[in-house]
Short mmCIF file of C-alpha atoms in Angstrom, two decimals:
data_model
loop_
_atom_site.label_atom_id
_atom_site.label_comp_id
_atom_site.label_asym_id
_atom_site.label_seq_id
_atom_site.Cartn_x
_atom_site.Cartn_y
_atom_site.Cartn_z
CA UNK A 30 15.69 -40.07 4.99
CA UNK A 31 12.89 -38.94 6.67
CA UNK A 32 10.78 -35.83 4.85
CA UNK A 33 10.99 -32.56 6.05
CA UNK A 34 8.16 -30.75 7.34
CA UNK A 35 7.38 -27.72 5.36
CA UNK A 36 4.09 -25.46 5.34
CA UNK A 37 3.34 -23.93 1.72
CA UNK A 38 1.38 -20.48 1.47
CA UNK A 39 -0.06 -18.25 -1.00
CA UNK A 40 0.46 -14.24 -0.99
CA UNK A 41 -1.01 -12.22 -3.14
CA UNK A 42 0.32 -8.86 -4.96
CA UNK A 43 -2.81 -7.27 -5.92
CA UNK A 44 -2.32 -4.07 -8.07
CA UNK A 45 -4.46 -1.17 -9.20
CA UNK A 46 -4.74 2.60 -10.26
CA UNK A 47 -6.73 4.84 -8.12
CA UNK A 48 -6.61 8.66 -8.61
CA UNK A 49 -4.01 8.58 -10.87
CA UNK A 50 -1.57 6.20 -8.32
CA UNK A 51 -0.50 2.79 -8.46
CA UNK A 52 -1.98 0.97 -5.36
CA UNK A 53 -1.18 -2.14 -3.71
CA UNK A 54 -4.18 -4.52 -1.66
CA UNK A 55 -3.07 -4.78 1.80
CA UNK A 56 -4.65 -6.20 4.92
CA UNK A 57 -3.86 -6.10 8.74
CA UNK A 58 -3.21 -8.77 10.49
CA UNK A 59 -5.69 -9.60 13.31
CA UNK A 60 -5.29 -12.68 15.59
CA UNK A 61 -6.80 -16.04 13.74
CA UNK A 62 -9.18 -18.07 14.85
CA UNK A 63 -8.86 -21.83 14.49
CA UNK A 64 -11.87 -22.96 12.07
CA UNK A 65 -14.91 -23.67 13.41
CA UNK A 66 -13.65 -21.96 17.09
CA UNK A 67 -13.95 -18.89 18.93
CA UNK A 68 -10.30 -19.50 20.62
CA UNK A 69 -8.31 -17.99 19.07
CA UNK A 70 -4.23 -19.82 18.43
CA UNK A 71 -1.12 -19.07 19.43
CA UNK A 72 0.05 -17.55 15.85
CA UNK A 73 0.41 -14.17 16.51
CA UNK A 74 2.59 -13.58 13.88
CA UNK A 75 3.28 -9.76 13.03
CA UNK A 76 0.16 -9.25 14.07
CA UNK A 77 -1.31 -5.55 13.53
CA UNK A 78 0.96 -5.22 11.06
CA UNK A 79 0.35 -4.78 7.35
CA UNK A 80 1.02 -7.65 4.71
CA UNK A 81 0.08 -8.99 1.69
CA UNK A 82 -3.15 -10.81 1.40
CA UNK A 83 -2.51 -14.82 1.63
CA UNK A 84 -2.69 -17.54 4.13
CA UNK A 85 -1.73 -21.58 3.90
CA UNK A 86 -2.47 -24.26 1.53
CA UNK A 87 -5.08 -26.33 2.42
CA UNK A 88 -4.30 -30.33 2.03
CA UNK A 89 -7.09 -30.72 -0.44
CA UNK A 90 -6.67 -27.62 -2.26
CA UNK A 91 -4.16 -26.36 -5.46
CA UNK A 92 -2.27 -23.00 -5.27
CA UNK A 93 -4.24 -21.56 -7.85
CA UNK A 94 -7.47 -22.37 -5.32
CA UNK A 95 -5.82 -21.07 -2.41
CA UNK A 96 -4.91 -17.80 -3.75
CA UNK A 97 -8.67 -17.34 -4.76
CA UNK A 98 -9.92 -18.30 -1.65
CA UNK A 99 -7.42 -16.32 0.32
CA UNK A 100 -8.14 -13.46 -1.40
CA UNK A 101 -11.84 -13.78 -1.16
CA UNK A 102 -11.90 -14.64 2.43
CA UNK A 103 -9.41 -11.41 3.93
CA UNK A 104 -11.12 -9.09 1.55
CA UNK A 105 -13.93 -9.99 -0.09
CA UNK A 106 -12.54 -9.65 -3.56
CA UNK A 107 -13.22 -12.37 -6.24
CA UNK A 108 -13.20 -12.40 -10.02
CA UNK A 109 -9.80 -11.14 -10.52
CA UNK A 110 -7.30 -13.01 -12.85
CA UNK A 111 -4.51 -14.55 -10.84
CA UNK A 112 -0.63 -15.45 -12.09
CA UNK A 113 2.09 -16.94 -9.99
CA UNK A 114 5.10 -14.41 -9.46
CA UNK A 115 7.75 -16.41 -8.14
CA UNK A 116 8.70 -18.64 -4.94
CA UNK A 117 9.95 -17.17 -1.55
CA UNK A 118 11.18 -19.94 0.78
CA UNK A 119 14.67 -18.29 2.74
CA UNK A 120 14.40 -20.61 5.90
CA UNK A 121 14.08 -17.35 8.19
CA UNK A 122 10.92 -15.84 6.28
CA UNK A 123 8.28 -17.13 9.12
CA UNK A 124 9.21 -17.11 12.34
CA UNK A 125 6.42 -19.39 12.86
CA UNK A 126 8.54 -22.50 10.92
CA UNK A 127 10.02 -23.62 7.78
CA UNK A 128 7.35 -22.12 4.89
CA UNK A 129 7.38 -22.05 1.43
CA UNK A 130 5.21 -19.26 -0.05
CA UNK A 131 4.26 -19.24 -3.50
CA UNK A 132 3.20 -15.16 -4.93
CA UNK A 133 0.79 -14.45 -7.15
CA UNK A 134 0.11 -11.05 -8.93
CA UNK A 135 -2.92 -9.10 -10.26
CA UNK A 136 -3.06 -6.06 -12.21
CA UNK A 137 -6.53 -5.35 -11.77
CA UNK A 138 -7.91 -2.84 -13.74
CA UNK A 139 -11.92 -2.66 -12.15
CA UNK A 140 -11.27 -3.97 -8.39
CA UNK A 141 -14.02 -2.66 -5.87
CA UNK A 142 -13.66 -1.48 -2.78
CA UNK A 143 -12.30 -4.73 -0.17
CA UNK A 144 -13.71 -5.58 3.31
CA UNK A 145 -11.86 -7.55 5.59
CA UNK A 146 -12.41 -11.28 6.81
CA UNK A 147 -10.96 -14.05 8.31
CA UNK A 148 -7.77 -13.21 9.98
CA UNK A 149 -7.48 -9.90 8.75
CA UNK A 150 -8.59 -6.85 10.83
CA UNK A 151 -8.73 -4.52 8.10
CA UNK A 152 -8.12 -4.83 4.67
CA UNK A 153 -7.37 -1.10 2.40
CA UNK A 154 -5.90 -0.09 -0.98
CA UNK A 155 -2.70 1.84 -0.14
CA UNK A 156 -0.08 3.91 -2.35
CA UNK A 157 2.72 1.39 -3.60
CA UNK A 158 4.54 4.65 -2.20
CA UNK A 159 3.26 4.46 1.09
CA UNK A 160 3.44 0.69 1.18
CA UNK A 161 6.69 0.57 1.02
CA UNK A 162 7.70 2.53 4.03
CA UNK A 163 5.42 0.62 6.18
CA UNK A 164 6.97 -2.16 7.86
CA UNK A 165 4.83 -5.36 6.42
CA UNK A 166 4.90 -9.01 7.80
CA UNK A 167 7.14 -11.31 7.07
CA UNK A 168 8.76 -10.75 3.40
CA UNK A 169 6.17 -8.74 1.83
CA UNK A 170 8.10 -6.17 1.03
CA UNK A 171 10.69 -7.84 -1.14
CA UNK A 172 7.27 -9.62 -2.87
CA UNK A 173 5.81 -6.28 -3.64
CA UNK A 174 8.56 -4.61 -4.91
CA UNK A 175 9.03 -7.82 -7.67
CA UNK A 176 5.04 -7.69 -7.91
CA UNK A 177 5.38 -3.91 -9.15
CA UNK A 178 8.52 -4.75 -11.20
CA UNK A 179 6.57 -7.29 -13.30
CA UNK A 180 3.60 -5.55 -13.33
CA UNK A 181 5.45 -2.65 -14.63
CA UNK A 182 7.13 -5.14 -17.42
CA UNK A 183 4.01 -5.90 -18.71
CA UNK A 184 2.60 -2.96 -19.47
CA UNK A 185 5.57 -2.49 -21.69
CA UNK A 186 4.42 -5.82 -23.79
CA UNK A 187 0.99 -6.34 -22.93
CA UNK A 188 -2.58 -3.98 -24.24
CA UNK A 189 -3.39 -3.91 -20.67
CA UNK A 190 -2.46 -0.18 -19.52
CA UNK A 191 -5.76 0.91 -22.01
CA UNK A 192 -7.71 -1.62 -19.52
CA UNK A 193 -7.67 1.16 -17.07
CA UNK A 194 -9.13 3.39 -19.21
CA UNK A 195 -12.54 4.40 -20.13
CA UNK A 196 -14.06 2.57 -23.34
CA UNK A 197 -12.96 5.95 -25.17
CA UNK A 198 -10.06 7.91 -24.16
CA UNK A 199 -7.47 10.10 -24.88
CA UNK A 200 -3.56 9.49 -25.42
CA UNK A 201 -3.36 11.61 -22.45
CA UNK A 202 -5.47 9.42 -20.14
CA UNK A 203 -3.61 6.42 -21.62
CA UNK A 204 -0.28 8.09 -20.62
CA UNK A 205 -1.58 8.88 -17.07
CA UNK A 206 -2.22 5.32 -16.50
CA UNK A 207 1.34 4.31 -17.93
CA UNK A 208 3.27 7.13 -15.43
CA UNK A 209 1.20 5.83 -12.60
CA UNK A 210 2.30 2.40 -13.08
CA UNK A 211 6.02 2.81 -13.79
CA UNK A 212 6.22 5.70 -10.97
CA UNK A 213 8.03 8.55 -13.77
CA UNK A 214 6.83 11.21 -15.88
CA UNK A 215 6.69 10.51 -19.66
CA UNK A 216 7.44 12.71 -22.06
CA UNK A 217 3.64 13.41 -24.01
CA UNK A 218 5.30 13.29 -27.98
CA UNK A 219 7.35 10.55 -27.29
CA UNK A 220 4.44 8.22 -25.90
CA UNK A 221 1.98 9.41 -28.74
CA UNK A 222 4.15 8.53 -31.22
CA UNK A 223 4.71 5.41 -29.39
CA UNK A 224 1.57 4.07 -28.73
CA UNK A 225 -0.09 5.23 -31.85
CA UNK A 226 2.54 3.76 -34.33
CA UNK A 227 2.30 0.18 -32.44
CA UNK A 228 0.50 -1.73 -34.77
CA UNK A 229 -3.30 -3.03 -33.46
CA UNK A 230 -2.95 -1.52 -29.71
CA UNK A 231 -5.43 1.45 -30.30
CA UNK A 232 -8.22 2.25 -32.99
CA UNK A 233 -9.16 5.50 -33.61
CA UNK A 234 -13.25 6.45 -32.96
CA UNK A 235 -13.14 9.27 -35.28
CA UNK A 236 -14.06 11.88 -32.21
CA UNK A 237 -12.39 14.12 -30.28
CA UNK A 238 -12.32 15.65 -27.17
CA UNK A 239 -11.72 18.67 -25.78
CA UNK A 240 -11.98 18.06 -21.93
CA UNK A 241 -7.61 18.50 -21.90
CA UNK A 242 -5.87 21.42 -22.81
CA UNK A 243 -5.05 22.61 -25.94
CA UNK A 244 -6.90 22.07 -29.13
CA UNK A 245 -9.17 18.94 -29.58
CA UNK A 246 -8.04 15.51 -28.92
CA UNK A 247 -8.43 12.46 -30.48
CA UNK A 248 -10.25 9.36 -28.91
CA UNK A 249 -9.38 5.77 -29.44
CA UNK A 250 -10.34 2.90 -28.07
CA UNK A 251 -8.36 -0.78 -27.06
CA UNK A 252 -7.04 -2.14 -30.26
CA UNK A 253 -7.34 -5.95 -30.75
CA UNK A 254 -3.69 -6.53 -29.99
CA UNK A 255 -3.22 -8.32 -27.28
CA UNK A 256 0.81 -8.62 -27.26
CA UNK A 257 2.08 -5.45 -28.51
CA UNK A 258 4.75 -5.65 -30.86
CA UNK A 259 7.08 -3.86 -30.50
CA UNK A 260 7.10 -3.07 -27.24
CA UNK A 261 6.34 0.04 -25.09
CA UNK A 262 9.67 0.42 -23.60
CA UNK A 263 10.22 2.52 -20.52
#
């Protein structure tokens, strides 16, 4: 039997909190130009809409490769730890021909501000909110919402929510950063008592601060934890 032809991409769910929201890295698709070319292709797939970062698999190149250079080249990000999300390949994903895509995600807690490259005309950090009542290329939307659902999981089992804070900080900021993420307010004794009685996620400084409301509060830092046991369950 003779072997299928199949393209395999990369898309990337890039994640981050910016004034107090979870935001999502999108770009805009542009027209591509065929490398080393000023014509540009026929693929004018969804083009000027929004969508994920990502782009194909290069023969000589490994997904993990891809997904760096992907997101380097449409935004001019780098440095930002990558993990696979899952596998999208329903045969009617890209109308441009049978393609496998394989997501990766990034909650990143220090991302800078992107510029576009490549094929993308603009690249911006958007509201998850928003995001999802835009109408993005291809299935995008169906990878973001299981990028937020797993990025959501892990701050229930993972040290990484006090990432986004500063080196000192309050419950309170800590509790921000938690509500952003899961998209819900949390009730402020319930989450102290949470956080505080999980064993190695914070340290206390032995200061306080009085920048919220109320009387003093204390400041901890990022315990050494890096699993938290148990878990901060939504």
């Amino acid at each position: 039997m003779t072997a299928p032809l199949m393209a395999v991409t990369v898309d990337l769910v890039i994640l981050t909190v910016r004034s107090g929201e979870l935001c999502v890295l999108l770009v805009r698709r542009g027209v591509p130009l065929l490398r080393g070319s000023s014509v540009a292709p026929q693929d004018t797939a969804f083009v000027g809409h929004l969508a994920l970062p990502g782009g194909y698999v290069l023969p000589d190149e490994d997904l993990l490769a891809a997904a760096e250079r992907e997101l380097r080249e449409e935004t001019g990000l780098g440095g930002i730890h990558l993990e696979q999300l899952a596998t999208y390949g329903h045969p009617g994903r890209d109308p441009r021909g049978r393609t496998v895509t394989v997501a990766h995600l990034a909650l990143a807690p220090h991302a800078g501000a992107p510029t576009a490259g490549t094929d993308a005309a603009e690249a911006e950090w958007l509201p998850v909110a928003e995001a999802m009542a835009e109408d993005l290329a291809f299935d995008h939307e169906v990878i973001l919402r299981d990028g937020v659902e797993r990025a959501r999981a892990k701050l229930e089992y993972s040290s990484l929510g006090a990432a986004f804070c500063p080196p000192e900080f309050t419950v309170g900021q800590l509790r921000e950063v938690y509500e952003a993420v899961w998209g819900e307010r949390l009730d402020p004794r319930n989450f102290h008592r949470k956080v505080t009685k999980t064993p190695g996620f914070l340290e206390e400084t032995g200061a306080t601060s009085s920048a919220e409301p109320g009387r003093p509060a204390k400041l901890y830092r990022r315990g050494p934890v890096e699993q938290l046991n148990p878990p901060i369950t939504r």
